[in-house]
Short mmCIF file of C-alpha atoms and ligand atoms in Angstrom, two decimals:
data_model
loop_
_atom_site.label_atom_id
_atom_site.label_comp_id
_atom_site.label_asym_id
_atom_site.label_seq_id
_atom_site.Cartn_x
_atom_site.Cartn_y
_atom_site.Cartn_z
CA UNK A 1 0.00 0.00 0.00
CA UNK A 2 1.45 3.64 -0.62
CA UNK A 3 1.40 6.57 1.46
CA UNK A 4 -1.41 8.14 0.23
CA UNK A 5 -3.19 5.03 0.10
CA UNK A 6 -2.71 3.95 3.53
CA UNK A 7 -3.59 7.63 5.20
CA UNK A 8 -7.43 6.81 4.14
CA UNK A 9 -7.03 3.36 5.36
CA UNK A 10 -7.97 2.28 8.92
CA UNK A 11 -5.75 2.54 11.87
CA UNK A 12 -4.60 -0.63 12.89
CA UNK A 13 -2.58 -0.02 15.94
CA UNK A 14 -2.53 2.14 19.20
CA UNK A 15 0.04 4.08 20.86
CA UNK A 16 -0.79 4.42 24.54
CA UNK A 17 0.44 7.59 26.30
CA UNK A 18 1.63 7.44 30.43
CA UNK A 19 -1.55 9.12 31.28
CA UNK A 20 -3.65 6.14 29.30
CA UNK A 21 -4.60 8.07 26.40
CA UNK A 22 -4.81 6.08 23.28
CA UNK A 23 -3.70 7.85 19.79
CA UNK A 24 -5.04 5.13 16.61
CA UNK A 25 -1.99 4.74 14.43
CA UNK A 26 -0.93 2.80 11.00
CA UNK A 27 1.82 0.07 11.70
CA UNK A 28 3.23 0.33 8.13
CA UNK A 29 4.24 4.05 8.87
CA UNK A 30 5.63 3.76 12.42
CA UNK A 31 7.90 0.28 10.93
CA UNK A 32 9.04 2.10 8.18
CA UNK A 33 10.32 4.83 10.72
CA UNK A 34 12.00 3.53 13.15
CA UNK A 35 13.57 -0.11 13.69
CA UNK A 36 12.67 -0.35 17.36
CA UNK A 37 8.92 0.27 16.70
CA UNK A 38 8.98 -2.28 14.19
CA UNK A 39 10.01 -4.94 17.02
CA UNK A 40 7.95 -3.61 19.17
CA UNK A 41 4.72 -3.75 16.96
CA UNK A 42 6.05 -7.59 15.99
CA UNK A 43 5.32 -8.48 20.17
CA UNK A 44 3.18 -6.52 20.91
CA UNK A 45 -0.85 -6.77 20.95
CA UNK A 46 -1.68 -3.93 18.66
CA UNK A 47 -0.88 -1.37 21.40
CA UNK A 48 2.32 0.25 21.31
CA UNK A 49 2.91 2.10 25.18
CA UNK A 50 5.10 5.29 25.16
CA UNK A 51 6.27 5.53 28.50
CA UNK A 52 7.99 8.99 30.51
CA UNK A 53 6.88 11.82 28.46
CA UNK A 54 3.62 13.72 28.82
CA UNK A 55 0.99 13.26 26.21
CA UNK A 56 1.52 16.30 24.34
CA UNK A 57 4.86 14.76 23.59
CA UNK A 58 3.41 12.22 22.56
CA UNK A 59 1.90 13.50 20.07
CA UNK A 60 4.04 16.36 18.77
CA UNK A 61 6.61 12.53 18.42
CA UNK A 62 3.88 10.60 16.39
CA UNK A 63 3.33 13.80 14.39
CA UNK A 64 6.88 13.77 13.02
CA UNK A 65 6.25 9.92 12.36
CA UNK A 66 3.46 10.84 9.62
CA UNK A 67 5.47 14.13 8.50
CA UNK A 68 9.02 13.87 9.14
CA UNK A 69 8.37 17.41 10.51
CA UNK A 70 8.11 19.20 13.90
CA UNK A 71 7.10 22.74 14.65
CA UNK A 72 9.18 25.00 16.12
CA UNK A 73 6.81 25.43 18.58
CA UNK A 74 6.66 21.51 19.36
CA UNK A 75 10.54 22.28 19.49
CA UNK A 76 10.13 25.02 22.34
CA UNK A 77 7.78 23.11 24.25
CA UNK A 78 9.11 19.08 23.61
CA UNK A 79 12.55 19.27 22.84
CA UNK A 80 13.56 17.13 25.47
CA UNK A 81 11.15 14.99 25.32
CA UNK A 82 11.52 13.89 21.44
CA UNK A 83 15.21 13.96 22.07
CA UNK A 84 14.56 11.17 24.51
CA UNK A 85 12.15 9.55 22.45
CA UNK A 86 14.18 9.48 19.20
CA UNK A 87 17.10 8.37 20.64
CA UNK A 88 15.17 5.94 22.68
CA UNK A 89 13.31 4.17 19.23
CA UNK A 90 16.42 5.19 17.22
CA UNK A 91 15.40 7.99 14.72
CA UNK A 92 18.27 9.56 13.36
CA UNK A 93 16.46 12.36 11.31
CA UNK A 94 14.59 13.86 14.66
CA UNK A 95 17.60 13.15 16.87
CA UNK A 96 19.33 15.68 14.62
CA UNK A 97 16.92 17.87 14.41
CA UNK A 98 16.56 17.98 18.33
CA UNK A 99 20.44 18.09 19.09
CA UNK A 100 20.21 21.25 16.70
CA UNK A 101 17.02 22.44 18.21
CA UNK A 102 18.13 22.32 21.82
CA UNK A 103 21.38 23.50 20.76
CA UNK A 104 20.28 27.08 19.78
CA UNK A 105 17.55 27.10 22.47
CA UNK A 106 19.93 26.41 25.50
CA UNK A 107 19.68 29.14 28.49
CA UNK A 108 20.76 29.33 31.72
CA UNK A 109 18.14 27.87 33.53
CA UNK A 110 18.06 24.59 30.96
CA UNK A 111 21.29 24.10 30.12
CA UNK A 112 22.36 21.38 33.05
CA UNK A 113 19.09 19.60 32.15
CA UNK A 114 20.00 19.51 28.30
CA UNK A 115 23.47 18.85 29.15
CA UNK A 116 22.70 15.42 31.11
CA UNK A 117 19.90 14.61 28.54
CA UNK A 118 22.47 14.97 25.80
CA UNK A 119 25.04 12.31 27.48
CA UNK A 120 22.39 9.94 28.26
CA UNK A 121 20.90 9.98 24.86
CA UNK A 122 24.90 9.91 23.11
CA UNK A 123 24.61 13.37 21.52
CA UNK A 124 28.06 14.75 22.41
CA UNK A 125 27.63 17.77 19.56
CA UNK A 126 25.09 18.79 21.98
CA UNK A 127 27.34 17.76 25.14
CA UNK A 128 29.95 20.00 24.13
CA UNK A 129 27.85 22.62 23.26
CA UNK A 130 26.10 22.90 26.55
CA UNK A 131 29.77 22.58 28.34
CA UNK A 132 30.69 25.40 26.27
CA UNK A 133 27.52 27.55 26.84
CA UNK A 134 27.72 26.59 30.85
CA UNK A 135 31.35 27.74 31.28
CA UNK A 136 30.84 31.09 29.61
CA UNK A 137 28.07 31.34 31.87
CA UNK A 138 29.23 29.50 34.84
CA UNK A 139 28.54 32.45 37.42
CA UNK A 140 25.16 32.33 36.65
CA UNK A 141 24.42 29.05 35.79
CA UNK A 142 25.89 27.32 39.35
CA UNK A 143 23.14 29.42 40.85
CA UNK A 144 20.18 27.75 39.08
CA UNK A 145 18.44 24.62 40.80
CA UNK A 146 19.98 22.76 38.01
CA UNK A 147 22.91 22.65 39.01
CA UNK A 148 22.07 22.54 42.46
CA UNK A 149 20.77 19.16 41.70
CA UNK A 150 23.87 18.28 39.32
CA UNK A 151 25.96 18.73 42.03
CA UNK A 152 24.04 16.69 44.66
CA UNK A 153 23.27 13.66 42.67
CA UNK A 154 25.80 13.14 39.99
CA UNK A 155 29.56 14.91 41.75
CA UNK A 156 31.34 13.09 38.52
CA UNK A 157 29.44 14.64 35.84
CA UNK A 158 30.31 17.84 37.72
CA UNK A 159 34.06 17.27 38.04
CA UNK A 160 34.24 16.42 34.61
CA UNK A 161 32.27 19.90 34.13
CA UNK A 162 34.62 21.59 36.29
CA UNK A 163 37.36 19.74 34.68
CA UNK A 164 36.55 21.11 31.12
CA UNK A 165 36.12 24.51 32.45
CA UNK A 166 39.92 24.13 33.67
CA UNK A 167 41.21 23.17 30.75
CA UNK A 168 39.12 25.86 28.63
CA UNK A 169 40.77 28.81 30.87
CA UNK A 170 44.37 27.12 29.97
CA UNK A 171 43.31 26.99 26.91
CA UNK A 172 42.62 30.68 26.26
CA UNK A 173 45.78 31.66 28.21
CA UNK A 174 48.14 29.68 26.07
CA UNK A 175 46.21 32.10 23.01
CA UNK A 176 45.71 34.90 24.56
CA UNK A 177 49.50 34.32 25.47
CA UNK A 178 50.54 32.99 21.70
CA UNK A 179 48.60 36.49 20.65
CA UNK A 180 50.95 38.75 22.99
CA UNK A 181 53.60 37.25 22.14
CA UNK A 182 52.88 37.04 18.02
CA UNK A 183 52.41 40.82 18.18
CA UNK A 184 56.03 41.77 20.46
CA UNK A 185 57.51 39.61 17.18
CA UNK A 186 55.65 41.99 14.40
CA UNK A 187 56.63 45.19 16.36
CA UNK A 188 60.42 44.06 17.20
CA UNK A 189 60.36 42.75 13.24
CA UNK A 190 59.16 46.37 12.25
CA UNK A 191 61.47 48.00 14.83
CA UNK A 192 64.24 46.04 12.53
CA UNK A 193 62.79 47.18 9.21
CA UNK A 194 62.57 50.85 10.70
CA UNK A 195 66.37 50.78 12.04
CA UNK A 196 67.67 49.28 8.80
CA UNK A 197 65.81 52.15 7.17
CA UNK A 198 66.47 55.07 9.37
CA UNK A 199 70.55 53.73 9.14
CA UNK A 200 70.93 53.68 5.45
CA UNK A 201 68.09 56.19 4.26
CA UNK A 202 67.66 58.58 7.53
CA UNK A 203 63.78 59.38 8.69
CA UNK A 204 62.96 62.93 9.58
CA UNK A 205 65.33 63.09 12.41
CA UNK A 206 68.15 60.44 12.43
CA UNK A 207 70.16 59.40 9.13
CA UNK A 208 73.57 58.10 8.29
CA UNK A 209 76.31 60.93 8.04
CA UNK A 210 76.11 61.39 4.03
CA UNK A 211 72.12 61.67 4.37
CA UNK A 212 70.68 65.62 5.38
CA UNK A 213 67.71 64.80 7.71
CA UNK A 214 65.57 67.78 8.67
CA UNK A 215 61.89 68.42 10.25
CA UNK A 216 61.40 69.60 6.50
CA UNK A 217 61.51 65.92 5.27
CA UNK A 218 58.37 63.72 4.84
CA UNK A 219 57.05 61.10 7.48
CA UNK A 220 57.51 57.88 5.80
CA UNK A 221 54.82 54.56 5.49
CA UNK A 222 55.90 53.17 9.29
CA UNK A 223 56.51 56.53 10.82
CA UNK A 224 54.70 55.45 14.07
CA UNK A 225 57.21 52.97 14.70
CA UNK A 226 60.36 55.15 13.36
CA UNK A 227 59.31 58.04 15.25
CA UNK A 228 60.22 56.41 18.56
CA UNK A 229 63.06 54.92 16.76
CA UNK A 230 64.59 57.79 16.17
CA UNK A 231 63.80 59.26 19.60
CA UNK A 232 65.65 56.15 21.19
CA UNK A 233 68.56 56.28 18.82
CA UNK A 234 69.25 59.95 19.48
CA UNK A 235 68.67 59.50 23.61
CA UNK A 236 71.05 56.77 23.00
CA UNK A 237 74.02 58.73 21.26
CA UNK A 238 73.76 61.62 24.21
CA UNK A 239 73.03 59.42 27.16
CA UNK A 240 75.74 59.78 30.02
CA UNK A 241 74.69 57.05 32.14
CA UNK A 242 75.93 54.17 32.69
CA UNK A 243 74.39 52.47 29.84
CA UNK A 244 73.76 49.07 31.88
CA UNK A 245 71.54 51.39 34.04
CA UNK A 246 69.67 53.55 31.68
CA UNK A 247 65.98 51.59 30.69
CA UNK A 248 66.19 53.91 27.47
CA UNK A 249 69.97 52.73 26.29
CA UNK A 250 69.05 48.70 27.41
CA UNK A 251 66.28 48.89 25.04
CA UNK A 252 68.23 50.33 22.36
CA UNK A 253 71.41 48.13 22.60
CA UNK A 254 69.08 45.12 22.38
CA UNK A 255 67.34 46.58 19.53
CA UNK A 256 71.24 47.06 17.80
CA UNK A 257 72.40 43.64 19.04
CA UNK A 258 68.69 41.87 17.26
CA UNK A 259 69.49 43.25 14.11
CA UNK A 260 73.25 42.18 14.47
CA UNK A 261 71.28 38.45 15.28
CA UNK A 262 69.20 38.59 12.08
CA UNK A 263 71.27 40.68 9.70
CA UNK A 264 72.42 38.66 6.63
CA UNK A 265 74.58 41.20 5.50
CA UNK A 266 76.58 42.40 8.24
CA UNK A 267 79.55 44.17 5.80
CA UNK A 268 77.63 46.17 3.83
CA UNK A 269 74.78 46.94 6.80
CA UNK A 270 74.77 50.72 7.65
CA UNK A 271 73.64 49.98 11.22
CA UNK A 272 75.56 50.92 13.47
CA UNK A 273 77.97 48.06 15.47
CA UNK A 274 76.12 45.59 13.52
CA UNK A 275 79.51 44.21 12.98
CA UNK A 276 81.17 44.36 16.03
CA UNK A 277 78.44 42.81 17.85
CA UNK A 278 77.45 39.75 15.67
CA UNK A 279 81.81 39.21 16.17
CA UNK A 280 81.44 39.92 19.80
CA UNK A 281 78.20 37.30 19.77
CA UNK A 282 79.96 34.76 18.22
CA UNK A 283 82.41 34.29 21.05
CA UNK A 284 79.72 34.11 23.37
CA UNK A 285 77.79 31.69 21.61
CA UNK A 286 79.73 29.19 23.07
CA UNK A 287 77.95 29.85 26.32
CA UNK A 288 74.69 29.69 24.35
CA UNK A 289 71.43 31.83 25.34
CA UNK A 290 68.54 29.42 23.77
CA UNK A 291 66.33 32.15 25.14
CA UNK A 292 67.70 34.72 23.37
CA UNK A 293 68.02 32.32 20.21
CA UNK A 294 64.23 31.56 20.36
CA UNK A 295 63.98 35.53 20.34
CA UNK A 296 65.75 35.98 17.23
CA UNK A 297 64.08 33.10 15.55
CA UNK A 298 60.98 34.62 16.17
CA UNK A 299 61.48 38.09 14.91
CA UNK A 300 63.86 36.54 11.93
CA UNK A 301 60.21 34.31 10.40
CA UNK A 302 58.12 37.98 11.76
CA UNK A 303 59.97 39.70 9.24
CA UNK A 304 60.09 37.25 6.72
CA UNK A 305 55.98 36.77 6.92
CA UNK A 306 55.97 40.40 6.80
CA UNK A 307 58.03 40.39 3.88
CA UNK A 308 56.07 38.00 2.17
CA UNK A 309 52.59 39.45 3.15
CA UNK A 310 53.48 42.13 0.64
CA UNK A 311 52.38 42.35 -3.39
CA UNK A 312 55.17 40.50 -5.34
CA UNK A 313 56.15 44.08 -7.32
CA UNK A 314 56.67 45.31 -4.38
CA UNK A 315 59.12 42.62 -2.96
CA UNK A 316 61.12 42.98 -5.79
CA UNK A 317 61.76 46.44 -5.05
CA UNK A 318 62.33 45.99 -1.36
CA UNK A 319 65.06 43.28 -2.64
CA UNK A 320 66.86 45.72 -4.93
CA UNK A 321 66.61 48.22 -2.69
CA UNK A 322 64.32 50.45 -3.97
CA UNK A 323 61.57 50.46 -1.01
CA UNK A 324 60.52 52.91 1.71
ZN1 LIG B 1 61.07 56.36 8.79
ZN1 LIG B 2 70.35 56.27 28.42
ZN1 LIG B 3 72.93 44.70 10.29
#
């Protein structure tokens, strides 16, 4: 018999709701939807009982049966109840549709429900998504009877909460840290494009001897970072402190002794002591700094992304020389 067909065509089964109601059914249709019903219907007298959900569930759950739809609204008010129900007689198109469902409709005050709903009924999409929601939330959701109740009758499901939570906060430290640190490698690789360029082309400030600098000349394209280049180049030449004890003249030297670490032209290279220092380096390399190696690694492939990050015409003038 085909669909059509069989809609005109008598019931010939029940299914009995936990308050006693009776809702007339075809047995072809429910079969054909889910496996478990179709053992059930096999052994059973014609009556098919639905047990643990309220009636309305009941129906809203036979409704998708005939349709292979459900309502929003059926969705607001049943979720949980046809989650349990299609995982329970094994119907994969609902399940989905629920684990979505409940998904976008989690809130505070449902979330611990829908959480241990979602491990009982093997839907760990919707698991991890309630985890997620609860520890962005977790101030407000630990207050809610939920988890009130979480906490008093299942203390493992709540460790492995907490658990989760723990590792989620390392989690966005080692990024947040990764981020810091990504962004001290840009600015120290700029600081290194800006001192190469300020050393062999002068800014508005500071230049090599042959080069006339002035307050008449032009900003350049990274004059943020040059500006305080040139301020720390120029306290650095006039400083008469001891320059192991001046902030100002540390930061500078390191700055002089990075490019020495990354230059790959250290004869020709207008910076100043870039020579002396990468000699100077090289006998103390034998004591080895791996910190200060990571360091130079770091800002070496931050410059070289930087590099590369640019159109291709205009590498080719940075490589002859022609840039800034
Ligand atoms: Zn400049
Ligand atoms: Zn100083
Ligand atoms: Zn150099």
């Amino acid at each position: 018999m085909d669909a059509p067909t069989l809609l005109f065509s008598e019931p010939d089964l029940y299914l009995q709701t936990p308050a006693g109601n009776r809702i007339p059914a075809h047995a072809t249709i429910l079969a054909s939807a889910s496996p478990v019903l179709q053992n059930v219907i096999k052994s059973s007298n014609r009556i098919v009982k639905i047990h643990g959900v309220p009636d309305a569930a009941v129906t809203a759950f036979v409704a998708f049966l005939y349709s292979a739809r459900c309502t929003e609204e059926d969705m607001d008010k049943y979720g949980m109840h046809l989650l349990a129900l299609s995982h329970v007689y094994m119907l994969k198109q609902l399940k989905q549709r629920c684990i979505k469902g409940l998904g976008d409709r989690a809130s505070t005050e449902n979330v611990v429900d829908v959480l241990q709903l979602a491990r009982l009924c093997d839907a760990p999409d919707l698991y991890l998504k309630c985890v997620k929601y609860l520890t962005n939330r977790f101030k407000a959701v630990k207050e809610t009877e939920g988890w009130r109740f979480l906490q008093n009758h299942d203390p493992c499901l709540e460790l492995e909460i907490l658990r989760f939570m723990e590792e989620d906060e390392k989690r966005k430290r080692k990024t947040r840290k990764r981020r810091e640190d990504g962004r001290l490698y840009t600015e120290l690789s700029e600081a290194m494009v800006c001192l190469e360029h300020i050393c062999t082309e002068g800014c508005t400030e500071v230049g090599p001897l042959e080069v006339e600098v002035g307050r008449g000349r032009e900003p350049c394209s990274k004059f943020g970072t040059c500006q305080g280049l040139q301020n720390l180049i120029r306290h650095f030449v006039t400083c008469e402190r001891v320059k192991g004890r001046c902030l100002p003249c540390k930061r500078m030297w390191q700055l002089f002794k990075l490019d020495s670490s990354i230059c790959l032209r250290h004869d020709s290279c207008k910076v100043p002591l870039c020579r002396k220092i990468r000699l100077r380096m090289e006998e103390e390399k034998k004591k080895g700094d791996a910190r200060w190696e990571v360091l130079v690694r770091k800002v070496a492939s931050a410059k070289a992304m930087s590099f590369l990050a640019l159109p291709k015409r205009k590498r080719v003038e940075e490589i002859r020389g022609e840039g800034q």
